[in-house]
Coordinates of C-alpha atoms and ligand atoms in Angstrom, one line a residue:
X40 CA 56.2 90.3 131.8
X41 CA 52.8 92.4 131.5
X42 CA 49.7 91.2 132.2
X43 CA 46.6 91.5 130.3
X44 CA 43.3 93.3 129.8
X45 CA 40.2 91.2 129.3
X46 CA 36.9 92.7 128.5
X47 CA 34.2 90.4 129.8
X48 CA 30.7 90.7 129.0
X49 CA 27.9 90.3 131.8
X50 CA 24.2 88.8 131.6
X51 CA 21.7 91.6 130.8
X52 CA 19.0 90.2 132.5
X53 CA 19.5 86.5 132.3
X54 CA 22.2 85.4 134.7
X55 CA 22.4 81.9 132.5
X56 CA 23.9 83.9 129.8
X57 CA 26.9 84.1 131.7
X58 CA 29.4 82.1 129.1
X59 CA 32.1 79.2 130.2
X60 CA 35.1 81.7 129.1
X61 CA 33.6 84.6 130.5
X62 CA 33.6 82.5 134.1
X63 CA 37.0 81.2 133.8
X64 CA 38.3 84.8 132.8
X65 CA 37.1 86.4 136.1
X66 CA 38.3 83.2 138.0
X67 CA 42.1 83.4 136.8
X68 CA 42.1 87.5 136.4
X69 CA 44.0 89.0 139.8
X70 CA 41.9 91.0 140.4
X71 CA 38.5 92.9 138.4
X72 CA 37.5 96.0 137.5
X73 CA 34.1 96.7 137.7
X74 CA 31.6 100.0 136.9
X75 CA 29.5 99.1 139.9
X76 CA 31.5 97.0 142.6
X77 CA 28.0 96.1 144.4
X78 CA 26.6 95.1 140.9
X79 CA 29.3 92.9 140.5
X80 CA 29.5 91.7 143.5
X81 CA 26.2 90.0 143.3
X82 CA 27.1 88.1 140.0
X83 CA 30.4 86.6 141.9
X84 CA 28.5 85.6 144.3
X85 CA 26.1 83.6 141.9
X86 CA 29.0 82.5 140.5
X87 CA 30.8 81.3 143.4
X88 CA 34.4 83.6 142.6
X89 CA 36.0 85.8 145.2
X90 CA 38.2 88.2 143.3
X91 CA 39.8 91.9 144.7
X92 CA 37.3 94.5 142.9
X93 CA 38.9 97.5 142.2
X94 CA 35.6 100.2 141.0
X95 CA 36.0 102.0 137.4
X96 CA 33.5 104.3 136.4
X97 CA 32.7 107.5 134.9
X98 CA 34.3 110.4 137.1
X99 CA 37.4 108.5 138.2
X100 CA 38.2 106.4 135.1
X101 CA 41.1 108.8 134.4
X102 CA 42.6 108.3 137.4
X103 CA 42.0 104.8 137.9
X104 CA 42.9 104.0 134.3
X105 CA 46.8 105.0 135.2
X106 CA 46.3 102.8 138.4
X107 CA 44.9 99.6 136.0
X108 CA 47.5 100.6 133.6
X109 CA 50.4 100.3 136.1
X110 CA 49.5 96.8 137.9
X111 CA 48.9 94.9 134.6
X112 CA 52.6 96.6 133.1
X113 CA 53.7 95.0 136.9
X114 CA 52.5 91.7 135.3
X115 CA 49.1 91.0 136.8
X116 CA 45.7 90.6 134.4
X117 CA 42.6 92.8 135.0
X118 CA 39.5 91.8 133.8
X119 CA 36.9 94.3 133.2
X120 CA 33.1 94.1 133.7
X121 CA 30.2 96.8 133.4
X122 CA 27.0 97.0 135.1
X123 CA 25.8 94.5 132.4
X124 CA 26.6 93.6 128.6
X125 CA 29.7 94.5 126.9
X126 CA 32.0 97.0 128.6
X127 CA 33.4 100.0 126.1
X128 CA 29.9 99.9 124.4
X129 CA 28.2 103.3 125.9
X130 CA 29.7 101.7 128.7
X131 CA 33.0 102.8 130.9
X132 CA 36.2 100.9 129.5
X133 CA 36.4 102.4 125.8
X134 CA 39.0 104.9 127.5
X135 CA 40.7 102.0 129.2
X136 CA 41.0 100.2 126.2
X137 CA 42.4 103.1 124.6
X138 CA 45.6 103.8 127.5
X139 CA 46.3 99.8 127.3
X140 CA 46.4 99.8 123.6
X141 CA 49.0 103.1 123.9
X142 CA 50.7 101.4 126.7
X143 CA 51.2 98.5 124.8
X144 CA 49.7 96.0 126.8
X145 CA 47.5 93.1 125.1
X146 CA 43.3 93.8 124.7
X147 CA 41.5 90.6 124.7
X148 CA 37.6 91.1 124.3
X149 CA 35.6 87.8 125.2
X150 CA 31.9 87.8 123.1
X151 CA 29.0 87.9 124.8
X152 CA 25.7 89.5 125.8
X153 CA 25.2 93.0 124.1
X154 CA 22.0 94.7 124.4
X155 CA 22.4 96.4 120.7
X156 CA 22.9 93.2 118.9
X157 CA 20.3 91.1 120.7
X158 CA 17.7 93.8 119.5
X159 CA 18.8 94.0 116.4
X160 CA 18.7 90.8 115.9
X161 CA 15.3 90.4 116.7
X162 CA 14.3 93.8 115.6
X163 CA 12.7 92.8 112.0
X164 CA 14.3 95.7 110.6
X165 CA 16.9 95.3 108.2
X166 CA 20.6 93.9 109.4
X167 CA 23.1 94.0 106.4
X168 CA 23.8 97.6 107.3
X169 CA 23.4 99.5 110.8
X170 CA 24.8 102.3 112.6
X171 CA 24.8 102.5 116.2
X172 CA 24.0 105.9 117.7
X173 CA 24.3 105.2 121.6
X174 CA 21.7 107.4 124.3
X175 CA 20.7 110.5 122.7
X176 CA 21.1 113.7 124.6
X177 CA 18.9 114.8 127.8
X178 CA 19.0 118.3 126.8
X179 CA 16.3 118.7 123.8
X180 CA 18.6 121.3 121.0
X181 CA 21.6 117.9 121.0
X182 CA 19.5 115.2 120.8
X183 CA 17.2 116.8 117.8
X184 CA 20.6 118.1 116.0
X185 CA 21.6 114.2 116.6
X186 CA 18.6 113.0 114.9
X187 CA 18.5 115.5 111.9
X188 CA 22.2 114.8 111.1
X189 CA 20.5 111.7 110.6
X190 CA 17.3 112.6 108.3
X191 CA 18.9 110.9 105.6
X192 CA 20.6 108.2 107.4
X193 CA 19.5 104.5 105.0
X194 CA 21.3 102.3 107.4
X195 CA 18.7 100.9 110.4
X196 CA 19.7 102.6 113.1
X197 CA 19.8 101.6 116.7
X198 CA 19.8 103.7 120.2
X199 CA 19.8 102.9 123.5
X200 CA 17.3 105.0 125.9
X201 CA 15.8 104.5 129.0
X202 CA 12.1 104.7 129.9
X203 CA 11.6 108.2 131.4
X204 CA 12.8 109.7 128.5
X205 CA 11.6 107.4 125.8
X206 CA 8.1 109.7 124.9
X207 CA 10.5 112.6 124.5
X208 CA 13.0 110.9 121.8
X209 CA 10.0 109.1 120.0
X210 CA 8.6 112.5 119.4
X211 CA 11.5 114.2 118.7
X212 CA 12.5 111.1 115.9
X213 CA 8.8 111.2 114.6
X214 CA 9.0 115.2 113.8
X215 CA 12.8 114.2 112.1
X216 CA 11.9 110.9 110.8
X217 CA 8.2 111.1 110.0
X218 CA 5.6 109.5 112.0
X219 CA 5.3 106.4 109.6
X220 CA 8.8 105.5 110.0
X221 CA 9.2 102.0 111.4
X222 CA 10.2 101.3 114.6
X223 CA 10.9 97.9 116.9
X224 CA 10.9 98.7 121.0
X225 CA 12.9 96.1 122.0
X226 CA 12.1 95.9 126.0
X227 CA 13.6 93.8 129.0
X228 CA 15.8 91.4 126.6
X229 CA 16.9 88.2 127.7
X230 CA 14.4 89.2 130.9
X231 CA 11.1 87.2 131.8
X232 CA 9.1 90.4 130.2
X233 CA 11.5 90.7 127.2
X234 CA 9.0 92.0 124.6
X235 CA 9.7 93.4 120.9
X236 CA 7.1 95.4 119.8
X237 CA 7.1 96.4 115.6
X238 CA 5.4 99.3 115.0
X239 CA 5.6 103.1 113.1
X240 CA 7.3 106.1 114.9
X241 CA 3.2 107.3 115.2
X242 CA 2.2 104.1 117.0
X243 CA 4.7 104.1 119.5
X244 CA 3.9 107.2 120.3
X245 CA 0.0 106.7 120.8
X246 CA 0.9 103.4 122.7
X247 CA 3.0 105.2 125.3
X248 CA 0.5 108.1 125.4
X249 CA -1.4 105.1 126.9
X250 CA 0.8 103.4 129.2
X251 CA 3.8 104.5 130.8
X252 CA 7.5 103.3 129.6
X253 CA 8.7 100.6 131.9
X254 CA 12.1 98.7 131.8
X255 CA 15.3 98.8 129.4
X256 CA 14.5 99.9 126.1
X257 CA 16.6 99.7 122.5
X258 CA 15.2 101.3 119.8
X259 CA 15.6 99.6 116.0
X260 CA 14.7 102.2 113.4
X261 CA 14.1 101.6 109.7
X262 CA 16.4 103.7 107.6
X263 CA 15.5 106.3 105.5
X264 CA 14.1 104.7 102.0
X265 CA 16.6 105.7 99.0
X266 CA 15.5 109.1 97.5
X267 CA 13.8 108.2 93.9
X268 CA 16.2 109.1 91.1
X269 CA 14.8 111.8 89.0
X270 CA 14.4 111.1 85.3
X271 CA 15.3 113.9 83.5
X272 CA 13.1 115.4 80.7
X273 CA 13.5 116.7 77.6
X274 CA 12.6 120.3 78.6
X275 CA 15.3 120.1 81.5
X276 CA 17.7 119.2 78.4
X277 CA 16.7 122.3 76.5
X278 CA 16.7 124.7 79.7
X279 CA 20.3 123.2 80.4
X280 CA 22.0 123.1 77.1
X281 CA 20.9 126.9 76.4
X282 CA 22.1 127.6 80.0
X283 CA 25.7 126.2 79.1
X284 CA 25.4 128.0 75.1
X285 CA 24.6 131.4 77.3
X286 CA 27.6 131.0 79.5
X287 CA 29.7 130.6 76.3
X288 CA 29.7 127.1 75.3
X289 CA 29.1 125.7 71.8
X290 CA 26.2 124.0 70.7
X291 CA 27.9 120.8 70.0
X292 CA 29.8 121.1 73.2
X293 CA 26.5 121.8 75.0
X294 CA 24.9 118.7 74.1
X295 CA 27.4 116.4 74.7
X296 CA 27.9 117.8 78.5
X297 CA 23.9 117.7 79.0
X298 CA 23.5 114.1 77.6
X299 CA 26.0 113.2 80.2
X300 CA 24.8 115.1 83.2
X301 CA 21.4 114.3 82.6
X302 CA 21.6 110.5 81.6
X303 CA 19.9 111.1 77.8
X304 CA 21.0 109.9 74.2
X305 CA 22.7 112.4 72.7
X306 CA 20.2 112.3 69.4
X307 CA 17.4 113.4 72.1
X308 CA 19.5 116.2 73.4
X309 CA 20.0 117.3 70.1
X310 CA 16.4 116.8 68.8
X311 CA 15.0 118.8 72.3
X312 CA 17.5 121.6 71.3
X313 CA 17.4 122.0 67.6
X314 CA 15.0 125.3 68.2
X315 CA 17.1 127.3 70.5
Ligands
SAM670 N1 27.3 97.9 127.5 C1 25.9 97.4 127.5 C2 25.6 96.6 126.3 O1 26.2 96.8 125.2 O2 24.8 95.7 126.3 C3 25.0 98.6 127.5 C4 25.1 99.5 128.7 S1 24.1 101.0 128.6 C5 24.7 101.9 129.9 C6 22.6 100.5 129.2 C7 21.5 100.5 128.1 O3 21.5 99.3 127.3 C8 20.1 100.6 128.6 O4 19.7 101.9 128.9 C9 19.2 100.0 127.5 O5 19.0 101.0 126.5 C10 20.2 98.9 127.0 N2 19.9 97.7 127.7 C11 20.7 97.0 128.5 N3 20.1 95.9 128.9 C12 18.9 95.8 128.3 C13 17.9 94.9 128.3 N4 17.9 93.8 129.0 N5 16.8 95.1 127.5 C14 16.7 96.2 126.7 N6 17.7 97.1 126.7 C15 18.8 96.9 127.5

């Protein structure tokens, strides 16, 4: 019979937020994958479990994946960790996930600490809708073509980004987003320094103009506001209707079509074009 994959979720800078099924997982897996073996070693250890750690990361995830794959078809259940918080999320395992799920072998993803839903959370920004966009790009053309496909983005969106590049991407989002766009730094969650700090794409700017980046940082920012619905006047009526009467149109026909584009009574459409 095959095995399993789990997906267990690590503390993220508070080793209490290690949950009850998270422990038991990685005490009954055979044996654990893990991004950083010495990482993970360390939290066994708290922990008290002695498990075989086989590594998983970026530049050998192909080949281990086929390695993974083949011991938990043999029957035997992995469970992955990352360095901390949820693996898959800009995190090595989404590709695992992917060869178990072709390989037909059962997924099971425990909840737990995430870094992009603990800042949300307590972001202050809007949380009904939200996309997440991951690290931006290091080189400067990708990570401003990320933000302006997002110029007109109305969801809150959320990044992750560390602190030597976090100047960079704030002014990179103020020149796409405007400088008054608002903006929570959520810094060192769940950590003794964890600090949230609400301000405009301007002000975070000027504050780390002022004092250097430290720590883990998730960025929360506001979504564009909706664009204002233009009401349309009667002289856009008249310069429409004798637009579609010049390409052929009736008169009759022309109203009708321009009180329904524009959102007008058709009496005003007809009064606003009586003298063309
Ligand atoms: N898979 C992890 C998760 O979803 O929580 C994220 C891993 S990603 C490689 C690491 C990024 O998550 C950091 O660069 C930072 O943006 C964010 N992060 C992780 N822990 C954090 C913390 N304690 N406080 C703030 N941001 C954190």
């Amino acid at each position: 019979m095959a095995g399993m994959l789990y997906l267990v979720p690590t503390p993220i800078g508070n080793l209490s937020d290690i949950s009850i099924r998270c422990r038991e997982t990685l005490e009954k897996a055979d044996f654990i994958a893990a991004e950083d073996t010495r990482v993970s070693l360390k939290l066994l250890n708290h922990l008290g479990i002695k498990k075989p750690l086989v590594s998983y990361f970026e530049h050998n995830k192909s080949q281990k994946g086929e390695m993974i794959v083949g011991r938990i078809l043999a029957g035997e259940t992995c469970a992955l960790v990352s360095d901390a918080g949820s693996p898959a999320i800009s995190d090595p395992g989404e590709e695992l996930v992917k060869q178990c799920a072709e390989a037909g072998i059962t997924v099971c993803a425990i909840p737990g600490p995430c870094a992009v839903i603990t800042a949300l959370s307590i972001s202050g920004q809007a949380t009904g809708r939200f996309c997440f966009e991951g690290f931006l790009s290091t080189a400067k053309k990708s990570r401003r073509e990320h933000l302006e496909s997002l110029a007109n983005e109305q969801r809150t969106m959320v990044f992750y980004e560390a602190p030597h590049k976090l100047l960079n991407t704030l002014e990179d989002m103020a020149a796409v987003f405007g400088e008054d766009r608002p903006i929570s730094l959520c810094r060192e969650l769940t950590k003794l320094h964890e600090e949230v700090i609400r301000t405009t794409l301007g002000g975070a700017i000027q504050l780390y103009n002022q004092q250097p980046p430290k720590g883990e940082f998730v960025l929360v920012v506001a979504g564009a506001a909706p664009a204002e619905e233009k009401v349309a006047t009667e002289d856009d009526a008249v310069a429409r209707v004798k637009e579609l009467m010049d390409g052929g149109m009736s008169r009759k026909d022309a109203i009708k079509q321009t009180a329904q584009e524009l959102h007008l009574p058709k009496n005003v459409v007809y009064d606003a074009a009586l003298n063309i």
